[in-house]
Amino acid sequence: MGDIRGFMRHGRELPTRRPVPVRLRDWREVYEPFSDGHLRTQASRCMDCGVPFCNDGCPLGNIIPDWNDLVHRDRWRDAIERLHATNNFPEFTGRLCPAPCEGACVLGINSDPVTIKQVEVSIIDKAWDEGWVQPELPAQRTGRTVAVVGSGPAGLAAAQQLTRAGHDVTVFERADRLGGLLRYGIPEFKMEKRHIERRLDQMSAEGTKFRTGVEVGVDIPASELQASFDTLVLAGGATQWRDLPIPGREFDGIHQAMEYLPWANKAQEGDLDPGDTPISAAGKRVVIIGGGDTGADCLGTAHRQGAASVHQFEIMPRPPTERAAANPWPTYPMIYRTSSAHEEGGDRVYSVNTENFLGDSSGAVRALRAHEVVFADGRFAQVEGSDFELECELVLLAMGFVGPQQEGLLAQLGTETDARSNVIRDDDYRTSVDGVWVCGDMGRGQSLIVWAIAEGRACAAAVDAALMGHTALPRPIGPSARPLN
Ligand SMILES: Cc1cc2nc3c(=O)[nH]c(=O)nc-3n(C[C@H](O)[C@H](O)[C@H](O)COP(=O)(O)OP(=O)(O)OC[C@H]3O[C@@H](n4cnc5c(N)ncnc54)[C@H](O)[C@@H]3O)c2cc1C
Ligand code: SF4
């Protein structure tokens, strides 16, 4: 621990965001650079706790006090080694994770927590800049073969771990590019896709093979993979979205978030002109239904496309600004947050329920009707006389996901699923079908990148042990691990 009074001397600081009018003119990430000096000061706030709750709060078990100390001492190369020991892709989590580690940080009991996420992303960005991130080739090849279906964070983490253990790994992805939701869900302004590319280059150099544009269960029968590979790892995500089956849902101009966001991402990849995306908010009055992070991604995208106005609806009440008594440290703080997209404009409307959509004579949505609700005894009740109508030309549904796609891959394999339609697995991530494992959102249900990476790593350890009779790969979590609460 470099500075035993660091937490008393320095307050929490984060990098500033680029001015809103400037960043709305492009799609680049929103944060200004944060100097090494500032970062080392922030790292010095870490108290190197005897019981580091940050470490428990992180599903990956990141050894946070160690790298805080190493950064404070200017030992960046050691810091990236310590970080990579528990996390294959800190450039993803350092940008995108809601940071349950910070919610669990002991300093957060009576002060602001350590800026763990900023330290994490700064370590990995410096490591890439300095050329310290190089392919890690396996010491020996095992001759065993593994097919991974899905190239999101879970599939990529599993593939990298298994390749490094010496297995011959091929990742199958139905999309035209790799990355899962990192690629086509999360917008460029939250994470520039160059971060995925250079990690994929590293993985290719290590020996992982990739096949894009192949939907297993459609383009190749699942049985073909079962016959040609020793093991199959399913990492297909939870792609079935929740719908809003209310009157008027059929009008044109009402889309799911994951029908809308991929087009903006494809435009940023250069596949089409940003002005030519089939679904665009340009010049439109937009309503986003769903107050979560996916809704915020739609909000930032709509503003960059030149929306006339944006409302974001949430049926739950506005969260408190401080932790509620029922949400104490070290659980994840369920508090009111302002993301970069919220800072850019739009109206957040809480405690509101949409009743129906109204259309014009051409069959396009022109408005929606809604009312306020109160939440009591586990139920929503309508507030009398609170009905209102809001004109809109584009409605985006961002209401979460209800599980993995059943037809095709899962139907062909005959994997058992639970009541939420997630693929059932045992304590070793094995499905009910011999030789088939599952990790990430496909088994856990809709979750977070950090959990997907942790599951990918743990599943790889289980597969390696099954193939070889032993494993040296780490197993950060079991399938039933849950956030601190
Ligand atoms: C818009 C949006 C924004 C998000 N933002 C964040 C965030 O900021 N921070 C965060 O922590 N989490 C975020 N999440 C959640 C996070 O992205 C997911 O929890 C995570 O990506 C799950 O990883 P995964 O590898 O299990 O699945 P996915 O990332 O969903 O990847 C699954 C992949 O499998 C492929 N696939 C499926 N079936 C087949 C098949 N039969 N054959 C071949 N390929 C197949 C799919 O095409 C997909 O590419 C967000 C989610 C969404 C929708
Ligand atoms: S809980 Fe916070 S202060 Fe304690 S070791 Fe972890 S980051 Fe440092």
XYZ file of C-alpha atoms and ligand atoms in Angstrom:
546
model
C 0.000 0.000 0.000
C 1.805 3.086 -1.295
C 0.114 5.878 0.645
C -1.579 4.928 3.900
C -3.386 8.286 4.084
C -4.289 8.494 0.384
C -7.995 7.998 1.113
C -7.912 10.883 3.620
C -5.948 13.240 1.400
C -7.712 12.830 -1.930
C -11.328 12.815 -3.073
C -12.717 10.628 -5.845
C -12.149 12.020 -9.332
C -13.197 10.714 -12.745
C -12.217 11.850 -16.237
C -14.384 14.585 -17.694
C -16.697 13.842 -20.601
C -16.277 15.749 -23.877
C -18.750 18.660 -24.218
C -22.190 17.444 -25.294
C -22.465 19.549 -28.499
C -19.053 18.282 -29.603
C -19.564 14.598 -28.884
C -23.044 14.534 -30.457
C -21.348 15.363 -33.764
C -19.416 12.101 -33.745
C -19.692 8.536 -32.420
C -16.395 8.343 -30.586
C -16.127 7.472 -26.889
C -17.153 10.354 -24.662
C -14.329 10.554 -22.096
C -11.351 12.942 -22.168
C -7.949 11.393 -21.381
C -7.085 10.995 -17.677
C -3.420 11.629 -16.878
C -1.199 8.990 -15.266
C -0.620 11.409 -12.382
C -4.350 11.755 -11.684
C -4.779 8.026 -11.895
C -1.944 7.249 -9.506
C -3.486 9.676 -7.017
C -6.835 7.912 -7.379
C -5.203 4.489 -6.963
C -3.574 5.759 -3.763
C -7.050 6.091 -2.200
C -7.209 2.278 -1.936
C -6.843 1.214 1.717
C -5.556 -2.303 0.879
C -8.268 -3.669 3.143
C -7.649 -6.810 5.185
C -10.903 -8.127 3.762
C -11.177 -6.506 0.302
C -14.902 -6.566 -0.397
C -14.191 -5.172 -3.891
C -12.735 -8.577 -4.727
C -15.918 -10.352 -3.588
C -18.092 -7.849 -5.456
C -16.342 -8.688 -8.739
C -17.574 -11.942 -10.365
C -14.117 -12.348 -11.912
C -12.449 -12.079 -8.512
C -10.189 -9.293 -9.809
C -7.306 -8.737 -7.362
C -8.093 -5.052 -7.147
C -5.977 -3.889 -4.178
C -2.873 -5.348 -5.832
C -3.249 -3.435 -9.057
C -4.261 -0.240 -7.267
C -0.993 -0.454 -5.348
C 1.071 -1.296 -8.438
C -0.363 1.670 -10.349
C 0.330 3.975 -7.434
C 3.946 2.749 -7.491
C 4.155 3.303 -11.273
C 4.599 -0.450 -11.884
C 2.186 -0.661 -14.802
C 3.617 -3.773 -16.404
C 3.154 -5.750 -13.204
C -0.336 -4.280 -12.903
C -1.458 -5.619 -16.304
C -0.107 -9.057 -15.458
C -2.111 -9.070 -12.249
C -5.214 -7.823 -14.113
C -4.929 -10.347 -16.952
C -4.564 -13.136 -14.383
C -8.297 -12.826 -13.672
C -9.779 -11.047 -16.705
C -9.245 -11.826 -20.402
C -10.775 -8.569 -21.595
C -10.335 -5.660 -19.146
C -10.772 -3.190 -22.009
C -14.426 -4.331 -22.234
C -15.229 -4.377 -18.524
C -13.186 -1.216 -17.836
C -15.448 0.650 -20.261
C -18.789 -1.106 -19.887
C -19.120 -2.730 -16.482
C -21.517 -1.149 -13.960
C -18.728 -1.923 -11.481
C -20.253 -3.990 -8.658
C -16.688 -3.860 -7.211
C -17.121 -0.146 -6.552
C -20.502 -0.770 -4.907
C -18.722 -3.203 -2.555
C -15.612 -1.029 -1.926
C -15.086 -0.556 1.831
C -14.270 3.124 1.329
C -17.828 3.491 0.050
C -19.241 2.905 3.560
C -18.693 6.516 4.552
C -16.993 8.109 1.527
C -16.825 7.779 -2.257
C -15.433 4.421 -3.407
C -12.108 4.004 -5.170
C -12.326 4.612 -8.949
C -11.614 0.935 -9.606
C -13.068 0.874 -13.104
C -10.972 3.831 -14.248
C -7.814 2.238 -12.884
C -8.705 -0.983 -14.711
C -9.259 0.623 -18.114
C -6.146 2.798 -17.783
C -3.951 -0.239 -17.058
C -5.119 -2.143 -20.127
C -5.068 0.889 -22.445
C -1.472 1.619 -21.422
C -0.579 -2.046 -21.889
C -1.887 -2.001 -25.475
C -0.138 1.317 -26.182
C 3.178 -0.010 -24.844
C 2.936 -3.267 -26.822
C 2.766 -5.389 -23.673
C -0.302 -7.341 -24.830
C 1.070 -10.100 -27.030
C -0.272 -13.488 -28.151
C 0.200 -16.144 -25.447
C 0.898 -19.347 -27.304
C 0.114 -22.680 -25.649
C 3.138 -24.558 -24.320
C 1.891 -27.770 -25.973
C -1.004 -28.902 -28.174
C -3.405 -31.529 -26.834
C -4.952 -32.604 -30.135
C -8.435 -32.211 -28.595
C -11.031 -30.135 -30.480
C -13.649 -27.704 -29.145
C -16.425 -25.872 -31.032
C -17.708 -22.698 -29.361
C -21.065 -21.407 -30.619
C -21.381 -17.638 -30.163
C -18.684 -14.956 -30.106
C -19.938 -12.667 -27.315
C -17.799 -12.123 -24.215
C -18.650 -15.585 -22.822
C -17.720 -17.440 -26.012
C -14.559 -15.392 -26.555
C -13.377 -15.881 -22.955
C -14.003 -19.639 -23.119
C -12.252 -19.854 -26.505
C -9.194 -17.917 -25.368
C -8.774 -20.000 -22.215
C -9.182 -23.310 -24.063
C -6.821 -22.294 -26.883
C -4.178 -21.293 -24.352
C -4.653 -24.692 -22.678
C -3.568 -26.253 -25.980
C -6.897 -27.303 -27.493
C -7.888 -26.745 -31.094
C -10.772 -24.229 -30.791
C -13.153 -22.974 -33.494
C -15.716 -20.248 -32.743
C -18.912 -20.241 -34.845
C -20.848 -16.965 -35.133
C -23.995 -16.371 -37.137
C -23.436 -12.622 -37.517
C -21.089 -11.256 -40.154
C -18.717 -9.943 -37.455
C -17.511 -11.267 -34.114
C -18.265 -9.892 -30.662
C -21.936 -10.635 -29.896
C -23.639 -7.755 -28.112
C -20.276 -5.991 -27.767
C -20.358 -5.580 -31.546
C -23.957 -4.950 -32.573
C -25.728 -4.023 -29.308
C -23.400 -1.654 -27.499
C -22.959 1.612 -29.433
C -19.621 2.935 -30.641
C -19.796 5.930 -28.251
C -19.712 3.505 -25.281
C -16.964 1.318 -26.692
C -15.165 1.864 -29.983
C -15.041 -1.413 -31.897
C -11.285 -1.157 -32.470
C -10.971 -2.588 -28.956
C -12.672 -5.802 -30.132
C -10.554 -6.000 -33.293
C -7.192 -5.955 -31.615
C -8.267 -8.571 -29.079
C -9.503 -10.787 -31.929
C -6.139 -10.342 -33.677
C -4.434 -11.537 -30.511
C -6.766 -14.557 -30.307
C -6.198 -15.468 -33.972
C -2.428 -15.277 -33.462
C -2.803 -17.622 -30.477
C -4.529 -20.150 -32.717
C -8.284 -19.679 -32.153
C -10.163 -20.139 -35.444
C -13.265 -18.112 -36.287
C -16.133 -18.829 -38.670
C -18.603 -15.986 -39.131
C -21.924 -16.037 -40.998
C -22.627 -19.596 -39.793
C -25.751 -20.199 -37.729
C -25.379 -23.560 -36.044
C -28.730 -25.337 -36.250
C -29.505 -23.642 -39.587
C -26.413 -23.458 -41.810
C -24.776 -26.468 -40.140
C -26.774 -29.043 -38.164
C -25.751 -29.211 -34.510
C -25.124 -32.947 -35.015
C -22.328 -32.134 -37.483
C -20.456 -30.225 -34.785
C -21.104 -32.991 -32.266
C -19.608 -35.492 -34.711
C -16.561 -33.447 -35.686
C -15.521 -31.912 -32.340
C -14.700 -33.564 -29.011
C -16.702 -30.897 -27.141
C -19.331 -28.264 -27.849
C -19.561 -25.047 -25.777
C -22.805 -23.095 -26.220
C -22.484 -19.325 -25.723
C -25.358 -18.083 -27.861
C -26.638 -15.403 -25.465
C -30.203 -14.535 -24.419
C -31.429 -12.999 -27.645
C -35.218 -13.375 -27.264
C -36.535 -9.907 -26.521
C -39.529 -9.044 -24.326
C -42.358 -7.556 -26.387
C -45.185 -5.149 -25.526
C -48.351 -6.776 -26.880
C -50.730 -3.830 -26.490
C -53.222 -2.456 -29.057
C -51.463 -0.765 -31.960
C -48.214 -2.757 -31.601
C -48.490 -3.606 -35.314
C -48.089 0.006 -36.522
C -44.957 0.877 -38.503
C -42.304 2.736 -36.568
C -42.375 0.514 -33.457
C -39.188 -1.517 -33.132
C -37.200 -3.527 -30.670
C -33.956 -1.931 -29.431
C -32.003 -4.809 -30.941
C -33.672 -4.188 -34.322
C -32.562 -0.541 -34.115
C -29.081 -0.505 -32.520
C -27.336 -2.935 -34.911
C -28.009 -0.625 -37.883
C -26.244 2.300 -36.215
C -23.341 0.009 -35.391
C -23.216 -1.275 -38.967
C -23.106 2.319 -40.200
C -20.119 2.972 -37.925
C -18.438 -0.138 -39.370
C -18.790 1.503 -42.783
C -21.356 -0.977 -44.181
C -23.777 1.812 -45.055
C -24.017 5.576 -44.908
C -25.188 6.798 -41.454
C -28.005 8.664 -43.245
C -29.237 5.456 -44.887
C -29.943 3.251 -41.852
C -33.318 1.494 -42.371
C -34.443 2.556 -38.876
C -33.358 6.061 -37.929
C -34.422 8.672 -35.388
C -33.458 11.588 -37.674
C -36.021 14.386 -37.337
C -38.437 12.160 -35.371
C -40.101 12.405 -31.986
C -38.888 9.263 -30.256
C -40.239 7.364 -27.258
C -38.081 4.665 -25.688
C -40.000 2.224 -23.502
C -37.635 0.853 -20.862
C -35.525 2.891 -18.466
C -32.432 0.665 -18.339
C -29.046 0.674 -20.022
C -30.316 -0.643 -23.354
C -32.790 2.250 -23.358
C -29.917 4.654 -22.630
C -28.018 3.188 -25.601
C -31.057 3.939 -27.795
C -31.172 7.456 -26.326
C -27.534 8.279 -27.183
C -27.972 6.749 -30.643
C -31.187 8.723 -31.321
C -29.518 12.006 -30.359
C -26.546 11.325 -32.637
C -28.964 10.596 -35.490
C -30.678 13.966 -34.946
C -33.930 13.070 -33.176
C -36.362 15.995 -32.745
C -37.137 14.893 -29.164
C -36.678 11.785 -27.013
C -38.702 10.539 -24.038
C -37.561 7.492 -22.078
C -40.371 5.755 -20.171
C -39.878 3.574 -17.101
C -42.721 1.847 -15.259
C -40.800 1.707 -11.944
C -40.555 4.790 -9.694
C -37.481 7.025 -9.918
C -34.732 5.466 -7.746
C -33.475 7.376 -4.690
C -30.285 9.474 -4.950
C -28.764 7.656 -1.944
C -28.888 3.966 -1.026
C -32.229 2.941 0.532
C -32.137 1.173 3.930
C -32.989 -2.119 2.192
C -30.022 -1.702 -0.170
C -27.036 -1.332 2.165
C -23.316 -1.600 1.408
C -21.857 -3.911 -0.022
C -24.827 -4.685 -2.302
C -24.983 -2.976 -5.690
C -26.431 0.546 -5.128
C -29.818 0.874 -6.826
C -29.661 4.648 -7.099
C -30.528 7.329 -9.649
C -27.690 7.557 -12.184
C -27.017 9.886 -15.062
C -25.223 8.078 -17.878
C -23.420 9.969 -20.620
C -26.475 9.466 -22.857
C -28.794 11.014 -20.242
C -26.484 14.010 -19.959
C -26.993 14.613 -23.692
C -30.712 15.355 -23.408
C -34.133 13.742 -23.453
C -36.806 13.452 -20.785
C -36.824 10.557 -18.356
C -40.379 9.736 -17.291
C -40.863 7.388 -14.315
C -43.935 5.528 -12.995
C -45.579 5.452 -16.393
C -47.406 2.649 -18.192
C -48.143 2.629 -21.919
C -51.722 1.550 -22.777
C -51.812 1.583 -26.565
C -50.315 3.036 -29.722
C -52.224 5.254 -32.150
C -51.627 5.155 -35.898
C -52.240 7.389 -38.909
C -54.050 6.452 -42.120
C -50.867 4.982 -43.627
C -50.459 2.532 -40.733
C -47.559 4.378 -39.075
C -47.440 5.161 -35.366
C -48.357 8.798 -34.618
C -48.751 8.770 -30.820
C -49.083 6.638 -27.738
C -51.486 6.782 -24.814
C -50.156 6.234 -21.297
C -50.940 6.866 -17.623
C -49.061 7.238 -14.357
C -48.897 4.330 -11.936
C -48.095 3.806 -8.267
C -46.268 0.709 -7.109
C -47.622 -0.794 -3.893
C -47.801 -4.327 -2.475
C -45.953 -5.672 -5.497
C -48.518 -4.309 -7.974
C -48.901 -1.302 -10.238
C -52.114 0.693 -9.868
C -53.267 3.395 -12.282
C -53.346 6.969 -10.959
C -56.868 8.282 -11.637
C -57.002 11.101 -14.178
C -53.331 10.791 -15.164
C -53.932 9.625 -18.761
C -52.014 11.461 -21.441
C -51.197 11.203 -25.113
C -47.696 11.769 -26.516
C -47.042 12.251 -30.224
C -44.208 10.204 -31.677
C -43.020 8.796 -34.972
C -40.552 6.233 -33.590
C -41.021 3.910 -30.601
C -38.156 1.749 -29.348
C -38.857 -1.169 -27.012
C -36.003 -1.739 -24.555
C -37.682 -4.005 -22.024
C -35.101 -6.736 -21.608
C -34.709 -10.286 -22.854
C -36.558 -13.442 -21.894
C -33.934 -16.103 -22.695
C -32.127 -17.841 -25.516
C -33.604 -18.687 -28.880
C -35.070 -22.190 -28.706
C -35.510 -23.073 -32.372
C -32.546 -24.277 -34.410
C -29.517 -25.035 -32.226
C -31.212 -25.852 -28.889
C -34.136 -27.701 -30.447
C -31.747 -29.870 -32.479
C -29.565 -30.668 -29.485
C -32.559 -31.291 -27.197
C -30.986 -29.460 -24.247
C -33.228 -29.169 -21.188
C -34.271 -25.638 -20.243
C -35.588 -24.140 -17.002
C -38.833 -22.248 -16.380
C -37.198 -19.077 -17.775
C -36.120 -20.985 -20.915
C -32.410 -20.767 -20.008
C -30.303 -23.853 -20.723
C -30.000 -25.994 -17.585
C -26.445 -26.895 -16.537
C -24.883 -28.742 -13.631
C -22.190 -27.342 -11.332
C -19.630 -27.938 -14.093
C -21.573 -26.029 -16.797
C -22.580 -29.340 -18.470
C -25.964 -29.345 -20.191
C -28.280 -32.348 -20.159
C -26.708 -33.451 -23.473
C -23.483 -35.427 -23.313
C -20.417 -33.485 -24.488
C -22.237 -30.137 -24.547
C -21.468 -27.274 -22.119
C -23.112 -23.844 -21.796
C -21.954 -20.467 -20.465
C -22.954 -16.788 -20.436
C -26.457 -15.401 -20.943
C -27.602 -18.628 -22.633
C -27.416 -20.404 -19.267
C -27.637 -17.499 -16.802
C -30.256 -15.402 -18.584
C -29.819 -11.732 -19.452
C -26.872 -10.455 -17.418
C -23.652 -8.459 -17.741
C -20.355 -8.664 -19.604
C -18.391 -9.318 -16.422
C -20.555 -12.358 -15.610
C -20.259 -13.601 -19.200
C -16.441 -13.443 -19.064
C -16.399 -15.098 -15.628
C -18.666 -17.905 -16.891
C -16.595 -18.334 -20.062
C -13.441 -18.749 -17.970
C -15.073 -21.130 -15.501
C -16.700 -23.210 -18.259
C -13.316 -23.481 -20.005
C -11.815 -24.879 -16.799
C -14.598 -27.496 -16.594
C -14.183 -28.478 -20.253
C -10.386 -28.692 -19.906
C -10.750 -30.927 -16.833
C -13.183 -33.194 -18.699
C -10.903 -33.467 -21.736
C -7.622 -33.919 -19.877
C -8.594 -35.346 -16.474
C -7.103 -32.290 -14.733
C -6.897 -28.516 -15.301
C -4.760 -25.584 -14.302
C -7.331 -23.070 -15.592
C -9.020 -20.835 -12.989
C -12.706 -21.227 -12.136
C -13.852 -17.836 -10.833
C -17.528 -18.729 -10.297
C -19.962 -21.613 -10.315
C -23.106 -21.412 -12.475
C -25.295 -20.609 -9.474
C -23.167 -17.641 -8.234
C -25.246 -14.471 -7.887
C -24.474 -10.760 -7.258
C -23.957 -9.690 -3.625
C -27.347 -8.937 -2.088
C -28.034 -2.981 -26.061
C -27.324 -3.681 -24.941
C -26.381 -2.990 -24.208
C -25.708 -3.623 -23.165
N -24.791 -2.904 -22.458
C -24.097 -3.506 -21.465
C -23.124 -2.777 -20.736
O -22.890 -1.590 -20.989
N -22.448 -3.429 -19.739
C -22.680 -4.752 -19.458
O -22.011 -5.304 -18.565
N -23.621 -5.462 -20.120
C -24.321 -4.865 -21.119
N -25.273 -5.581 -21.803
C -25.423 -7.032 -21.499
C -24.248 -7.813 -22.130
O -23.983 -7.330 -23.429
C -24.551 -9.318 -22.169
O -24.831 -9.751 -20.849
C -23.363 -10.103 -22.718
O -22.990 -9.651 -24.003
C -23.686 -11.598 -22.772
O -22.605 -12.254 -23.364
P -22.794 -13.670 -24.078
O -21.445 -13.990 -24.632
O -23.432 -14.627 -23.158
O -23.849 -13.433 -25.266
P -23.952 -12.399 -26.465
O -23.082 -11.201 -26.278
O -25.406 -12.162 -26.657
O -23.369 -13.195 -27.708
C -24.027 -14.339 -28.209
C -23.602 -14.557 -29.659
O -24.018 -15.846 -30.077
C -24.429 -15.775 -31.424
N -25.292 -16.927 -31.697
C -26.466 -17.232 -31.079
N -26.952 -18.388 -31.569
C -26.072 -18.815 -32.516
C -26.037 -19.945 -33.390
N -27.015 -20.874 -33.372
N -24.998 -20.079 -34.241
C -23.985 -19.143 -34.278
N -23.995 -18.044 -33.475
C -25.012 -17.897 -32.603
C -25.154 -14.445 -31.483
O -25.246 -13.974 -32.833
C -24.242 -13.576 -30.622
O -23.236 -12.962 -31.416
C -25.995 -4.972 -22.843
C -26.979 -5.666 -23.551
C -27.639 -5.024 -24.594
C -28.693 -5.762 -25.349
S -12.507 -2.481 -0.869
Fe -11.914 -0.492 -1.818
S -10.401 0.349 -0.399
Fe -10.595 -1.820 0.131
S -9.018 -2.911 -1.061
Fe -10.854 -2.888 -2.352
S -10.664 -1.022 -3.622
Fe -9.202 -0.823 -1.922
